[in-house]
């Protein structure tokens, strides 16, 4: 089965006002969006439910994080079960900002991935090296080490629920040997890192890029052009 192009908008800790949030919704709701693209936006948790209610039904929402326990004394955390109960279909896990600023280990990310899938969520799993690691040519090793605990905890069928967001799309080969060739063939690998309307066509025409995780540009009207990248490529 063909891998459906996937564009995620990671709002991070934005917008900072409800007015701005309304403007973002208006742009998405009024845009001519390519129906062949899966569009998922990840607002801060406080906006998940209102945004889901305001957005056109073709645009789904994702949480930016969750914990691996389903309830209990874990101040500040949200559980996969709570997201499912709120009707949220996706969660981003392992974002580089979680790994670096909040010290999430790959083992914790794997535990969260397991718990999220068990609860019925789909996971946008982020992996990637730091600039220093890239400069030291350690990308392959770092990304594979980040994926290893996830590979160890997921069953083959669980990978249907996963979209992988790396800075490098060169991990299909790793999945073919570490999981299974059919999983490597079917899993969507999306590119994340400074995607804009100016570079999305070039990135989106690469063979192994099945979409994008967009940060800064997802807060701007150009996000619509990024969503429609494939359609623009097809008609050019
Ligand atoms: P960016 O963020 O597009 O602003 O680089 C991408 C991400 O970190 O999700």
mmCIF file with all atom_site columns, C-alpha atoms and ligand atoms in Angstrom, residues 8-12 92 95-97 126 165 191-196 213-218, ligand 1:
data_model
loop_
_atom_site.group_PDB
_atom_site.id
_atom_site.type_symbol
_atom_site.label_atom_id
_atom_site.label_alt_id
_atom_site.label_comp_id
_atom_site.label_asym_id
_atom_site.label_entity_id
_atom_site.label_seq_id
_atom_site.pdbx_PDB_ins_code
_atom_site.Cartn_x
_atom_site.Cartn_y
_atom_site.Cartn_z
_atom_site.occupancy
_atom_site.B_iso_or_equiv
_atom_site.pdbx_formal_charge
_atom_site.auth_seq_id
_atom_site.auth_comp_id
_atom_site.auth_asym_id
_atom_site.auth_atom_id
_atom_site.pdbx_PDB_model_num
ATOM   1  C CA . UNK A 1 8   ? 2.442  17.561 10.950 1.00 0.00 ? 8   UNK A CA 1
ATOM   2  C CA . UNK A 1 9   ? 2.434  21.053 12.408 1.00 0.00 ? 9   UNK A CA 1
ATOM   3  C CA . UNK A 1 10  ? 4.258  21.207 15.697 1.00 0.00 ? 10  UNK A CA 1
ATOM   4  C CA . UNK A 1 11  ? 3.176  24.446 17.343 1.00 0.00 ? 11  UNK A CA 1
ATOM   5  C CA . UNK A 1 12  ? 5.526  23.843 20.290 1.00 0.00 ? 12  UNK A CA 1
ATOM   6  C CA . UNK A 1 92  ? 4.423  13.308 19.333 1.00 0.00 ? 92  UNK A CA 1
ATOM   7  C CA . UNK A 1 95  ? 11.027 15.331 20.113 1.00 0.00 ? 95  UNK A CA 1
ATOM   8  C CA . UNK A 1 96  ? 14.596 16.659 20.243 1.00 0.00 ? 96  UNK A CA 1
ATOM   9  C CA . UNK A 1 97  ? 13.470 19.418 22.594 1.00 0.00 ? 97  UNK A CA 1
ATOM   10 C CA . UNK A 1 126 ? 10.981 11.768 16.611 1.00 0.00 ? 126 UNK A CA 1
ATOM   11 C CA . UNK A 1 165 ? 10.191 11.985 12.117 1.00 0.00 ? 165 UNK A CA 1
ATOM   12 C CA . UNK A 1 191 ? 11.450 14.983 7.515  1.00 0.00 ? 191 UNK A CA 1
ATOM   13 C CA . UNK A 1 192 ? 11.669 17.473 10.355 1.00 0.00 ? 192 UNK A CA 1
ATOM   14 C CA . UNK A 1 193 ? 13.832 20.557 10.726 1.00 0.00 ? 193 UNK A CA 1
ATOM   15 C CA . UNK A 1 194 ? 13.353 24.043 9.246  1.00 0.00 ? 194 UNK A CA 1
ATOM   16 C CA . UNK A 1 195 ? 10.821 22.987 6.614  1.00 0.00 ? 195 UNK A CA 1
ATOM   17 C CA . UNK A 1 196 ? 9.387  26.021 4.820  1.00 0.00 ? 196 UNK A CA 1
ATOM   18 C CA . UNK A 1 213 ? 7.066  17.699 10.734 1.00 0.00 ? 213 UNK A CA 1
ATOM   19 C CA . UNK A 1 214 ? 6.931  21.480 10.558 1.00 0.00 ? 214 UNK A CA 1
ATOM   20 C CA . UNK A 1 215 ? 7.694  23.733 13.520 1.00 0.00 ? 215 UNK A CA 1
ATOM   21 C CA . UNK A 1 216 ? 8.010  27.475 12.988 1.00 0.00 ? 216 UNK A CA 1
ATOM   22 C CA . UNK A 1 217 ? 6.379  27.546 9.543  1.00 0.00 ? 217 UNK A CA 1
ATOM   23 C CA . UNK A 1 218 ? 3.285  25.713 10.830 1.00 0.00 ? 218 UNK A CA 1
HETATM 24 P P1 . LIG B 2 .   ? 11.274 23.765 12.844 1.00 0.00 ? 1   LIG B P1 1
HETATM 25 O O1 . LIG B 2 .   ? 10.840 22.685 13.923 1.00 0.00 ? 1   LIG B O1 1
HETATM 26 O O2 . LIG B 2 .   ? 10.487 23.472 11.590 1.00 0.00 ? 1   LIG B O2 1
HETATM 27 O O3 . LIG B 2 .   ? 10.901 25.083 13.461 1.00 0.00 ? 1   LIG B O3 1
HETATM 28 O O4 . LIG B 2 .   ? 12.751 23.592 12.625 1.00 0.00 ? 1   LIG B O4 1
HETATM 29 C C1 . LIG B 2 .   ? 10.618 21.357 13.591 1.00 0.00 ? 1   LIG B C1 1
HETATM 30 C C2 . LIG B 2 .   ? 10.425 20.591 14.891 1.00 0.00 ? 1   LIG B C2 1
HETATM 31 O O5 . LIG B 2 .   ? 11.308 20.713 15.748 1.00 0.00 ? 1   LIG B O5 1
HETATM 32 O O6 . LIG B 2 .   ? 9.381  19.920 15.091 1.00 0.00 ? 1   LIG B O6 1
#
